[in-house]
Coordinates of C-alpha atoms in Angstrom, one line a residue:
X1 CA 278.7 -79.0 22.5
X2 CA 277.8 -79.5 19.0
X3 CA 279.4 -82.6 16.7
X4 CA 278.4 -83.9 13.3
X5 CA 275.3 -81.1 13.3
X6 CA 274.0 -83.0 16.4
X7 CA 273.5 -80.7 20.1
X8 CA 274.7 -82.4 23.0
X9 CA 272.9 -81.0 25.9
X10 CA 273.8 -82.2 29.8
X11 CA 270.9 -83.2 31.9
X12 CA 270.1 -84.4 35.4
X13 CA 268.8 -84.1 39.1
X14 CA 270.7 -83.8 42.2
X15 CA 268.0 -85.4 45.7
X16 CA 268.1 -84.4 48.9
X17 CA 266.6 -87.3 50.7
X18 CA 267.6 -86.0 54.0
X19 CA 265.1 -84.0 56.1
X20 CA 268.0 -81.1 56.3
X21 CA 268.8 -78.7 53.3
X22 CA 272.3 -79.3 52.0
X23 CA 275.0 -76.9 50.6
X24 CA 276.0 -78.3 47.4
X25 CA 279.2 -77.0 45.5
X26 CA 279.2 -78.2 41.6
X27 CA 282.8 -77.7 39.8
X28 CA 283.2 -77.4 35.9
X29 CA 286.9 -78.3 35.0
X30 CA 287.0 -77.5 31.0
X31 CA 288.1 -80.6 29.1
X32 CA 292.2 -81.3 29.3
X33 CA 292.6 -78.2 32.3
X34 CA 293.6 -79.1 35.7
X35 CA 290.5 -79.2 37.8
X36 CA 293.3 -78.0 40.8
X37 CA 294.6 -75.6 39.2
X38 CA 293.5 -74.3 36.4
X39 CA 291.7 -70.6 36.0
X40 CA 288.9 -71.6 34.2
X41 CA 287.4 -74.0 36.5
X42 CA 284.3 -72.9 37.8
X43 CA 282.0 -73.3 41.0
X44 CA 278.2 -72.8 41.0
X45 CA 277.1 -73.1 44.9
X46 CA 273.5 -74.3 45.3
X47 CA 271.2 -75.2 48.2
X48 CA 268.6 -77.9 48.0
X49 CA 266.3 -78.0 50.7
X50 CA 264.9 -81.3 52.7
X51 CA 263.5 -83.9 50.4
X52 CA 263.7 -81.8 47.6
X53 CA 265.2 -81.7 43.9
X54 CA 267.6 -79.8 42.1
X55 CA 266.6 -80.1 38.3
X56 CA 270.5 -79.7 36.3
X57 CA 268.7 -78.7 33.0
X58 CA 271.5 -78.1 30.1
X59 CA 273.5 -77.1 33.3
X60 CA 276.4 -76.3 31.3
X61 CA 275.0 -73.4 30.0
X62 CA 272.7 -72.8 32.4
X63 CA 275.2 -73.1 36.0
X64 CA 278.5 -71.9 34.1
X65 CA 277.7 -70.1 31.2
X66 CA 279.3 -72.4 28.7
X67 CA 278.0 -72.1 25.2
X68 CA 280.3 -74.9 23.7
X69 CA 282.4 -77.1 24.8
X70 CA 282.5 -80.3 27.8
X71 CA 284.2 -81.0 30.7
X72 CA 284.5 -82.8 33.9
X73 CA 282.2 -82.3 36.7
X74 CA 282.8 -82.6 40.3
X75 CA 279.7 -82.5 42.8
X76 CA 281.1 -82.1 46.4
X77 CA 278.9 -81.7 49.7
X78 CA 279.1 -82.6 53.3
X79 CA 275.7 -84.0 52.8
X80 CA 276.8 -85.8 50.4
X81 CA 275.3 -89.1 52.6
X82 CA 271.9 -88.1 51.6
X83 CA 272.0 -87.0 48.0
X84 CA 271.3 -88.8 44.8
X85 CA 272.7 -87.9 41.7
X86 CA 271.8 -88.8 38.0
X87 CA 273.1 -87.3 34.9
X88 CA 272.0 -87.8 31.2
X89 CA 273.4 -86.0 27.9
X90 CA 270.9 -85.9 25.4
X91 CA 271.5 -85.3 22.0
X92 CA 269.1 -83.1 19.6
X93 CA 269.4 -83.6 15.7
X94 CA 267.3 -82.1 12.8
X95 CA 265.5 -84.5 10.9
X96 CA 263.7 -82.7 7.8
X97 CA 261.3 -79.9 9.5
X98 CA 261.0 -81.5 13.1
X99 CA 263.8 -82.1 16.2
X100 CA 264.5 -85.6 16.8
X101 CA 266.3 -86.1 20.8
X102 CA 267.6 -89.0 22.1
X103 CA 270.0 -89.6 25.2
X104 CA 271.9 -92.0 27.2
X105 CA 272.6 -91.9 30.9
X106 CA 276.1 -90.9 31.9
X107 CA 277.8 -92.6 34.9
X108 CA 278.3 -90.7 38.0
X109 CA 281.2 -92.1 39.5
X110 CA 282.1 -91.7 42.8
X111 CA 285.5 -90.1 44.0
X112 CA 288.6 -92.5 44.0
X113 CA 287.1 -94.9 42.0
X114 CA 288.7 -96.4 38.9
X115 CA 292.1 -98.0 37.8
X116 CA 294.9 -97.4 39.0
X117 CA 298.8 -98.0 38.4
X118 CA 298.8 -98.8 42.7
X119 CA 295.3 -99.9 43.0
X120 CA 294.2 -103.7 42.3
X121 CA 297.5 -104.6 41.3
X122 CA 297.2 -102.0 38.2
X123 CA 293.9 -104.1 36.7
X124 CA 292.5 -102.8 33.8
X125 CA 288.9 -101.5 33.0
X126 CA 287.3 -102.9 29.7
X127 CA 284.7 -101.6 27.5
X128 CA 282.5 -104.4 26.0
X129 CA 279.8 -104.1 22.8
X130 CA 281.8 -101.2 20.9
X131 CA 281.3 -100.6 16.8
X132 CA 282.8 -98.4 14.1
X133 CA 285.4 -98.6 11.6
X134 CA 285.6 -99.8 8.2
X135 CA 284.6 -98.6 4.9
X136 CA 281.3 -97.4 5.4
X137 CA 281.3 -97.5 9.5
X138 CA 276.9 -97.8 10.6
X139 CA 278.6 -96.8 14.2
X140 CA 281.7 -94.4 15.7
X141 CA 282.9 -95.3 19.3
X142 CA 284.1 -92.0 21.4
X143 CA 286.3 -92.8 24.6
X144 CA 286.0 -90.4 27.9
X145 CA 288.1 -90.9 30.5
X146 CA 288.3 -89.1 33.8
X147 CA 290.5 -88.6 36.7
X148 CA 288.5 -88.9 40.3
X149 CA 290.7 -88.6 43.1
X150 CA 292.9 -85.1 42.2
X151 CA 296.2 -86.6 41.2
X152 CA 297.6 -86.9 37.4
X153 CA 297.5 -90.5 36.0
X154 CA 298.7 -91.9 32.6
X155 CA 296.9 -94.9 30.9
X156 CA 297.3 -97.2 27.7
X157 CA 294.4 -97.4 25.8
X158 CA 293.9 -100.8 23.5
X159 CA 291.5 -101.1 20.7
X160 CA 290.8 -105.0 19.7
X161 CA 288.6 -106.4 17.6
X162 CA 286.1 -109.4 18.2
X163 CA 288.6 -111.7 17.6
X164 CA 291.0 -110.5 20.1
X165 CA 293.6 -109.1 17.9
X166 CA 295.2 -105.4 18.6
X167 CA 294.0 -102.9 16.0
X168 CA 295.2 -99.7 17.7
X169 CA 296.4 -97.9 20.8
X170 CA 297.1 -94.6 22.2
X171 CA 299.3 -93.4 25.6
X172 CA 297.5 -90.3 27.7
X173 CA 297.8 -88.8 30.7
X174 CA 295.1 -86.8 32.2
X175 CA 295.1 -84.0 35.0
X176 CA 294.0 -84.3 38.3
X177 CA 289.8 -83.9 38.4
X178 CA 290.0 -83.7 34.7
X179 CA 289.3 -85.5 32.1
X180 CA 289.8 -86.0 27.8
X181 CA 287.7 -87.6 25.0
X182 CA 289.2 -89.9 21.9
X183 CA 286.9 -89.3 19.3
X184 CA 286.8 -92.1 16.5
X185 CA 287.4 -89.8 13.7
X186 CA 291.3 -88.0 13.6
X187 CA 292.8 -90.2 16.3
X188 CA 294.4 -92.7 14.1
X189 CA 296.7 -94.0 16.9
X190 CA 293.8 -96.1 18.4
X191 CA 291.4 -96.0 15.9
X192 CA 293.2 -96.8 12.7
X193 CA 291.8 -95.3 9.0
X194 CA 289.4 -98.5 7.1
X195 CA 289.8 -101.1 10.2
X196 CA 286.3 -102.2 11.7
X197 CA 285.9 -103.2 15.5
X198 CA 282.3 -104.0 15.5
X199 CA 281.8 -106.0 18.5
X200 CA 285.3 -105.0 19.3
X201 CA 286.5 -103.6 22.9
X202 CA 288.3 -101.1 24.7
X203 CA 291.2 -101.7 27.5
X204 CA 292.6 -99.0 29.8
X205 CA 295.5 -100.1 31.2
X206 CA 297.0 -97.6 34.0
X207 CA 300.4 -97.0 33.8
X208 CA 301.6 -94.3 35.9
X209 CA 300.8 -91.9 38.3
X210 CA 298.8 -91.9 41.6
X211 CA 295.6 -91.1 40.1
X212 CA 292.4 -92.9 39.2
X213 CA 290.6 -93.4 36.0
X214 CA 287.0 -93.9 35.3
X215 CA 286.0 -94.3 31.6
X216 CA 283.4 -94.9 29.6
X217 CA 283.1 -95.2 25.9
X218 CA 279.3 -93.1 23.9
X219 CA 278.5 -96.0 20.6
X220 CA 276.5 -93.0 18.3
X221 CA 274.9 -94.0 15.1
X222 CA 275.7 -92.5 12.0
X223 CA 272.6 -92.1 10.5
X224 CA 270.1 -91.6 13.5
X225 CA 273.0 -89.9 16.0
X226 CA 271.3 -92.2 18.8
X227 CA 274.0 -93.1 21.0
X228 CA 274.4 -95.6 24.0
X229 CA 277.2 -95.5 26.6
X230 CA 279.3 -98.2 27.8
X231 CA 281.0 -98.0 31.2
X232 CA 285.1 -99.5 32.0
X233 CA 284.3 -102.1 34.4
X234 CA 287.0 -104.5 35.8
X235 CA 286.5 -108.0 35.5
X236 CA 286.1 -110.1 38.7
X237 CA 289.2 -112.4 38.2
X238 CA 291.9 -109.2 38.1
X239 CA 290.1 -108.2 41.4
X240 CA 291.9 -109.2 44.9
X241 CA 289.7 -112.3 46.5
X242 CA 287.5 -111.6 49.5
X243 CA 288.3 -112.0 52.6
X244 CA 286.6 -115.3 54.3
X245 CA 283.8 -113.6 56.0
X246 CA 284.3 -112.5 59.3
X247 CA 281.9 -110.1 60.2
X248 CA 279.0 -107.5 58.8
X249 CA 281.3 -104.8 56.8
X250 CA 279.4 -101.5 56.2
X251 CA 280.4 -99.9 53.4
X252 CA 281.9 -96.3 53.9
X253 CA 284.0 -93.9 53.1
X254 CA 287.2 -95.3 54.0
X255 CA 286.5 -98.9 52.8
X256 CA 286.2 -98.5 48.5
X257 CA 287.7 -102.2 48.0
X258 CA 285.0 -103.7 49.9
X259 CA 282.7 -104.1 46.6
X260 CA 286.0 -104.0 44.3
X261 CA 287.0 -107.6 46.4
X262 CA 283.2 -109.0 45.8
X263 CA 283.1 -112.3 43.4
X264 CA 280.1 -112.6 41.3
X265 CA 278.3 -115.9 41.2
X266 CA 276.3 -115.0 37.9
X267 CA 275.6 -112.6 36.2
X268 CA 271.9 -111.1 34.6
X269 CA 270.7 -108.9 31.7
X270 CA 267.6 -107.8 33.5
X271 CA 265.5 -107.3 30.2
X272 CA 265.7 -108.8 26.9
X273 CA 262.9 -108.8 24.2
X274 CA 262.1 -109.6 21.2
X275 CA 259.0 -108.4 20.5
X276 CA 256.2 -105.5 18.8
X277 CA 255.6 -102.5 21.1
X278 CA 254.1 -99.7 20.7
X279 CA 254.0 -97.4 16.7
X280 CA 254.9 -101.1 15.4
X281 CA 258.3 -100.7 17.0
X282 CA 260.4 -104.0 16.9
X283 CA 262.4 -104.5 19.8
X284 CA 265.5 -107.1 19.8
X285 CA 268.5 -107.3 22.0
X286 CA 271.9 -107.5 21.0
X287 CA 274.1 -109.4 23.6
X288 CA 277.9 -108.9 23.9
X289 CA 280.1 -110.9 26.4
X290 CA 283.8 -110.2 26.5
X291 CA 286.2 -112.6 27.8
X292 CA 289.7 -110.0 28.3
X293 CA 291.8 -113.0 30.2
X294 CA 294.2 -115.2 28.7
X295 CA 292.4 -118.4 29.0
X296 CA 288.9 -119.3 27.2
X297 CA 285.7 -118.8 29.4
X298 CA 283.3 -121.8 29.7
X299 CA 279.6 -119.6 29.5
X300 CA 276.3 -120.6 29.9
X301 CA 273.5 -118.9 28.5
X302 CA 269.8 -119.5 29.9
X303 CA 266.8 -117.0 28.9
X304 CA 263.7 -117.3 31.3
X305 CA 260.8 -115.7 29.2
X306 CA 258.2 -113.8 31.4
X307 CA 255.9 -116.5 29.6
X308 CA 255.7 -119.7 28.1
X309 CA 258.2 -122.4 28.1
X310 CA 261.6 -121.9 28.8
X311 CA 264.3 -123.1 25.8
X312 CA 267.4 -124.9 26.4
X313 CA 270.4 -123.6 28.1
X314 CA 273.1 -122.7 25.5
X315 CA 277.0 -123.4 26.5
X316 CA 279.3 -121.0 24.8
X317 CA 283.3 -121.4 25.2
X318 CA 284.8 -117.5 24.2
X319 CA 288.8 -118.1 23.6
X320 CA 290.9 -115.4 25.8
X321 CA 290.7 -111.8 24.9
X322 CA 287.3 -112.0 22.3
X323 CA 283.9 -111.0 22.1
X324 CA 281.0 -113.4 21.8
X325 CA 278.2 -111.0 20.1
X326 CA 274.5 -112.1 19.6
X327 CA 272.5 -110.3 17.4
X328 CA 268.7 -110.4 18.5
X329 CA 269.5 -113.0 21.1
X330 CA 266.4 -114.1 22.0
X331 CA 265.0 -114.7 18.5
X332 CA 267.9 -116.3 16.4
X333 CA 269.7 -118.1 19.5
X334 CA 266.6 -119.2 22.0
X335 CA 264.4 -119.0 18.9
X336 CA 261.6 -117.1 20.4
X337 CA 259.6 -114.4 18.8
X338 CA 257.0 -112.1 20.9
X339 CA 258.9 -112.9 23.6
X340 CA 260.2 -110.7 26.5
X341 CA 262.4 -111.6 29.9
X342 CA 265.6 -112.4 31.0
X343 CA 269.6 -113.7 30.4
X344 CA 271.2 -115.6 32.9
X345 CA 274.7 -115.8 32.6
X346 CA 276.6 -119.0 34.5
X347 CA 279.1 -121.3 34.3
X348 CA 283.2 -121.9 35.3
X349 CA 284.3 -119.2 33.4
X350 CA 282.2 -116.2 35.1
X351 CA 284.4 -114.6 36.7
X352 CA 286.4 -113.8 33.6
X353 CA 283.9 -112.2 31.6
X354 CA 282.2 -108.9 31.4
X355 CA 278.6 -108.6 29.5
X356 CA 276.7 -105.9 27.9
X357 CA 273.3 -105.7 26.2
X358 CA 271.8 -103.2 23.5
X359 CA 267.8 -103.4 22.7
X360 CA 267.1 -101.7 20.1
X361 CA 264.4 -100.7 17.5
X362 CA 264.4 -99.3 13.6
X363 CA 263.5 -95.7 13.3
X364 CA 261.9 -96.6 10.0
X365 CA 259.9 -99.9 10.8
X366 CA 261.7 -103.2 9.1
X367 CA 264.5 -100.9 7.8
X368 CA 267.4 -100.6 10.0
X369 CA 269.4 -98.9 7.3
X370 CA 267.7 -95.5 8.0
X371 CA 268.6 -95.9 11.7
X372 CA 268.3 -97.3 15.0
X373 CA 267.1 -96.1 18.5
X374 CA 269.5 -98.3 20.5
X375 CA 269.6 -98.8 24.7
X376 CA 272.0 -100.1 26.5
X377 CA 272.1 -102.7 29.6
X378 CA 274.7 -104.1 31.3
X379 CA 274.5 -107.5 32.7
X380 CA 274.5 -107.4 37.1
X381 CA 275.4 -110.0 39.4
X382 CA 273.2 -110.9 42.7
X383 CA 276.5 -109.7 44.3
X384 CA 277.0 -106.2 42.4
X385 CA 275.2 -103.2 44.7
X386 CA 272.4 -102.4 42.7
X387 CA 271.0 -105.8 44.1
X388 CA 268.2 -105.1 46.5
X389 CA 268.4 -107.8 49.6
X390 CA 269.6 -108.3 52.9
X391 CA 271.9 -105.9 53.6
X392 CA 272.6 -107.7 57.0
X393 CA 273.8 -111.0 55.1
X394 CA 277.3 -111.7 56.6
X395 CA 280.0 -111.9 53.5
X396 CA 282.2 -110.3 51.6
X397 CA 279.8 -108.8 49.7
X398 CA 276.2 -107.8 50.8
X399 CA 273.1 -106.4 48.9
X400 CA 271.7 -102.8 49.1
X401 CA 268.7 -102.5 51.7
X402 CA 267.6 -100.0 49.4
X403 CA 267.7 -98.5 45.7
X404 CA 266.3 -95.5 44.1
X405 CA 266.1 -93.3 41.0
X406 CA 266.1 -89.4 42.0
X407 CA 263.6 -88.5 39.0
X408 CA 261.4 -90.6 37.4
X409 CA 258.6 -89.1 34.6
X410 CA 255.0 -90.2 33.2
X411 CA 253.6 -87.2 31.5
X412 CA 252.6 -86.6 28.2
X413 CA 256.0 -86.6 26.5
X414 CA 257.2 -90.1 28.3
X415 CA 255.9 -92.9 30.0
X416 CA 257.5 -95.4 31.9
X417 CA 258.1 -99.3 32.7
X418 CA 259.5 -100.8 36.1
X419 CA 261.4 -103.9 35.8
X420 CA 261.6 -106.2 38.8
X421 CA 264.1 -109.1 38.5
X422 CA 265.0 -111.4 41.3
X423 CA 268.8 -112.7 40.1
X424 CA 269.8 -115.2 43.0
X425 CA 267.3 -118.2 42.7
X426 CA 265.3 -116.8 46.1
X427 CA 262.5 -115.9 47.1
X428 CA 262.3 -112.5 48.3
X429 CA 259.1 -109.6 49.1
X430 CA 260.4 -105.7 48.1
X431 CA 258.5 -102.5 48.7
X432 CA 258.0 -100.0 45.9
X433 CA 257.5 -96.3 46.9
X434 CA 256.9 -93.7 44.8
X435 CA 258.2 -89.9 46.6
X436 CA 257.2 -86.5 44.6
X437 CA 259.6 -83.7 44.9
X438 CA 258.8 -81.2 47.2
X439 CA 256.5 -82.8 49.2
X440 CA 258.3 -82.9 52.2
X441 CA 259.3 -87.3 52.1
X442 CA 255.4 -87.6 51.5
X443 CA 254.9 -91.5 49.8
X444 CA 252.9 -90.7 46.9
X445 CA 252.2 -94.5 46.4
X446 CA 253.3 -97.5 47.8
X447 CA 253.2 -101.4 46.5
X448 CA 254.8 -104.8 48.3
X449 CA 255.5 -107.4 45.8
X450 CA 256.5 -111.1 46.3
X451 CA 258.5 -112.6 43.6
X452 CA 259.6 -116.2 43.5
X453 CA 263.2 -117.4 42.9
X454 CA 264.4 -116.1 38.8
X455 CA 260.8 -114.2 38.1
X456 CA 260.5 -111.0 36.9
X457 CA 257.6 -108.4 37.3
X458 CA 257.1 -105.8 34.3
X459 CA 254.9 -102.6 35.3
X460 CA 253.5 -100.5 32.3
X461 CA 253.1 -97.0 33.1
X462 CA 253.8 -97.8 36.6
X463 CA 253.7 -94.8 38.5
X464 CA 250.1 -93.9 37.1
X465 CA 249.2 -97.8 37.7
X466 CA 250.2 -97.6 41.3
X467 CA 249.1 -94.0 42.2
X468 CA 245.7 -95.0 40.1
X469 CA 245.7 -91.7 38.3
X470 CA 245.4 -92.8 34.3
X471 CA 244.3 -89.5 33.3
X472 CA 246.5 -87.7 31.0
X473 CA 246.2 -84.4 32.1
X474 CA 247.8 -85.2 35.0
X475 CA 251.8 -84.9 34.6
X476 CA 254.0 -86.9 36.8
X477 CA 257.3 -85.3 36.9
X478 CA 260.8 -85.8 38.9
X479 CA 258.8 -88.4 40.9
X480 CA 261.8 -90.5 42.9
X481 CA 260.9 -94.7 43.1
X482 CA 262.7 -96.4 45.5
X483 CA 262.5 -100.3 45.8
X484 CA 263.4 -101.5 49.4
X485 CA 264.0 -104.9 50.8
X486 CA 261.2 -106.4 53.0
X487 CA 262.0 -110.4 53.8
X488 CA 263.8 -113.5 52.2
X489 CA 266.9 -114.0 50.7
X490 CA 266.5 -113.0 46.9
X491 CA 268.0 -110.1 45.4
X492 CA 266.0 -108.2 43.1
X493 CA 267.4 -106.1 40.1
X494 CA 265.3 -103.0 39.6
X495 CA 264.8 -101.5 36.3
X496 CA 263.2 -98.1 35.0
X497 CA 262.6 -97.9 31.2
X498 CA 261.5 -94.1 30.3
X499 CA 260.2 -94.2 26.6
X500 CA 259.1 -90.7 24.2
X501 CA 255.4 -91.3 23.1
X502 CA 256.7 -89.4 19.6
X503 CA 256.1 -92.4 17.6
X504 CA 259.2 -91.4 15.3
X505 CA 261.7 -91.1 17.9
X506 CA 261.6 -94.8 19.1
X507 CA 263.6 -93.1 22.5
X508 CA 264.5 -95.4 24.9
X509 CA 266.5 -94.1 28.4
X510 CA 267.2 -97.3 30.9
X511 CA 268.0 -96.5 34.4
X512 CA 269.1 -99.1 36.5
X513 CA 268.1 -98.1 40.2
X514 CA 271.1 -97.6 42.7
X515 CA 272.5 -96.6 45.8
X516 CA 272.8 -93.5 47.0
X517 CA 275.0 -90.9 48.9
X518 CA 278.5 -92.3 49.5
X519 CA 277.7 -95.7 49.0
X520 CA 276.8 -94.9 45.4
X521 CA 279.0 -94.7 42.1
X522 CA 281.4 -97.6 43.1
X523 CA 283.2 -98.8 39.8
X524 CA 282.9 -103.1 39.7
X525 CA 282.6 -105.9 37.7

């Protein structure tokens, strides 16, 4: 779809990790129809043989023959246990006589997931770290919010601002496998003519209906049309409590509370810099922490640097229903500069918060004005199931035995970064293994790594550092990394940073590895 003279192309891979082909049948429900009923919708039927990739290349176009326009997307298979899916939208921009891209990774979000007027006791999903609004607005914040289980819901959407105050709200309901978007410009109801959110937020508060909603909110900037995305996440204290532990529980089909009743103990940004790369890029991070309870959350902030000393802790008290943003965290509240590593988020009050992270560098070196590549990372918890550990441990929540990224790409238009962060104060020894497509499962390198309890590991151009091969010519496409649990009881956060060698486009794309098949998708905290 095109918007403000910017393309919006849909991108992404669909893995067969299974040594079986699998029958996969993708649906295209056009925005607002019902994805039951509805003519229009549309079914591509594909086949992806054993430990192979399907590459979904502007798969709009290319799978349903749509020239303009979105929708909702439904990926259904009874091999669905062994497939990992990853979508992106990029966006493609003319900037005097060349083609600037950028892109952000759009949630896949498995079926039944979301809120719900029956489910959790009708919590709410929040949006954290939006901007826009005002007089001359750097920012516009779009909402998309879908239905995943096949049954019409109805929501109330809340804008507030960083202060906690109500600035605007909207009523929808959406069809069944279907789903809508509030753009920022013309819906006045929630985003009201002159008002600024920055560092505002987003509730969606189910109302009716036996449906669930999943949303998630694109931040694009005005100048550059870089975007980010921000997914609805529930925060842990509207959640049911776990169970006392009993027993293992193996997550499954039938069981999607088990990680919705998980508590987290902390929670981690994974990566947070401020520092020079590359083209004389400055990267800083923008933190965001949003406290949608009634009651203030006691925070504390700790930043462990992969080097030198570590500063003081920082204790933050954020009253009930505000935003706490920190602009280039690391250098104007730790006070480092040249300086990467990571947040640790602690204290009595985290389980009423939800935290977000933007890093982000000037197009135009020392001149944000001209626009901003921004990329966005949310903050995990040991507990939240992108943590690689022991998926034996006996509790209400567990870590993943494994994670994975279908796709990964070194090659003369990206390179790429692996972040390894252990986030429970443990010790712990992971396996990375690098898996070409097409090769039949065949490891194309494999690496063990020890980390001690809070280090983190960064791995520059990592899959041509572990496979050896630094020459250029040699292009490493849709290669899938997988980091798997070996011994000890850390948890390890796994990070993938893909970044465009064009020195003007300052692209960033952060994947966060995660599980896969049924067990992947889950909406948290």
């Amino acid at each position: 779809t095109v918007s403000n003279g910017t393309l919006f192309l849909s991108d992404g891979w669909i893995r067969n990790r299974g040594t079986e082909g699998a029958p996969v049948d993708i649906y295209y429900t056009p925005e607002g129809k019902d994805g039951l009923t509805d003519p229009s919708v549309q079914v591509a039927k594909v086949n992806i043989g054993p430990y192979s990739t399907y590459r979904l290349s502007d798969f709009v176009r290319g799978l349903f023959r749509v020239t303009s326009g979105s929708g909702h997307v439904e990926v259904r298979s009874k091999a669905l246990p062994q497939l990992s899916i990853r979508t992106t939208v990029d966006s493609l921009t003319r900037k005097g006589d060349s083609l600037a891209r950028y892109g952000a990774e759009i949630p896949s979000i498995r079926s039944a997931q979301g809120a719900g007027a029956s489910a959790n006791g009708g919590a709410s999903l929040h949006i954290t770290g939006i901007s826009g609004g005002g007089s001359n607005p750097r920012f516009r914040t779009n909402v998309i919010l879908a239905e995943t289980s096949g049954k019409s819901a109805s929501v109330n959407v809340k804008l507030y601002d960083r202060d906690g105050n109500v600035k605007g709200q909207t009523a929808r309901t959406i069809l069944p496998y279907s789903k809508i978007q509030i753009n920022n410009s013309g819906t006045l109801d929630l985003f009201p003519a002159g008002v600024s959110f920055d560092g505002g937020s987003l509730e969606i508060q189910p109302t009716s209906g036996e449906g669930r909603i999943a949303a998630f909110a694109t931040v694009l900037d005005n100048v550059s049309q870089a975007y980010t995305t921000r997914t609805g996440r529930f925060v842990a204290e509207s959640l049911s409590p776990p169970s006392p532990p009993a027993s293992l529980v193996t997550l499954g089909v039938n069981q999607p509370s088990a990680l919705e009743g998980a508590m987290p103990s902390r929670f981690v940004i994974p990566a947070a810099a401020h520092v020079i790369g590359i083209n004389d890029s400055l990267f800083t991070t923008k933190l965001s922490v949003l406290n949608p309870t009634g009651g203030a959350a006691e925070i504390s902030l700790t930043y462990k640097p992969d080097t030198g000393p570590q500063p003081d802790s920082k204790q933050v008290s954020i009253p009930g229903r505000s935003t706490l943003t920190l602009d280039d965290v690391v250098g104007n509240l730790f006070g480092l500069t040249n300086s990467a590593g990571m947040i640790l988020l602690d204290g009595p009050g985290i389980r009423r918060i939800l935290a977000t992270s933007d890093t982000s560098a000037s197009l135009v070196p020392g001149d944000p004005s001209r626009g901003v590549s921004p990329s966005t990372l949310a903050a995990y918890a040991p507990e939240s199931p992108e943590a690689v550990g022991d998926a034996s441990a006996v509790g209400p929540s567990h870590p993943s035995a494994t994670v994975s990224h279908p796709a990964i790409e070194e090659s003369a238009r990206f390179r790429s970064n692996l972040i390894l962060a252990e986030v429970y104060g443990k010790p712990v020894s992971i396996r990375v293994r690098l898996v070409p497509a097409g090769t039949g499962g065949v490891t194309l390198a494999e690496y063990r790594y020890d980390l001690l309890p809070f280090e983190r590991k960064q791995f520059s151009k990592f899959i041509r550092q572990f496979t050896g091969n630094t020459s250029d010519a040699v292009q490493f496409v849709d290669i899938e990394t997988i980091v798997e649990w070996v011994s000890g009881e850390g948890r390890v956060i796994a990070v993938v940073t893909k970044i465009d060698n064009d020195p003007s486009s300052k692209r960033t794309d952060i994947y966060v590895l995660g599980r896969t098949g049924e067990e992947q998708g889950f909406i948290g905290f």
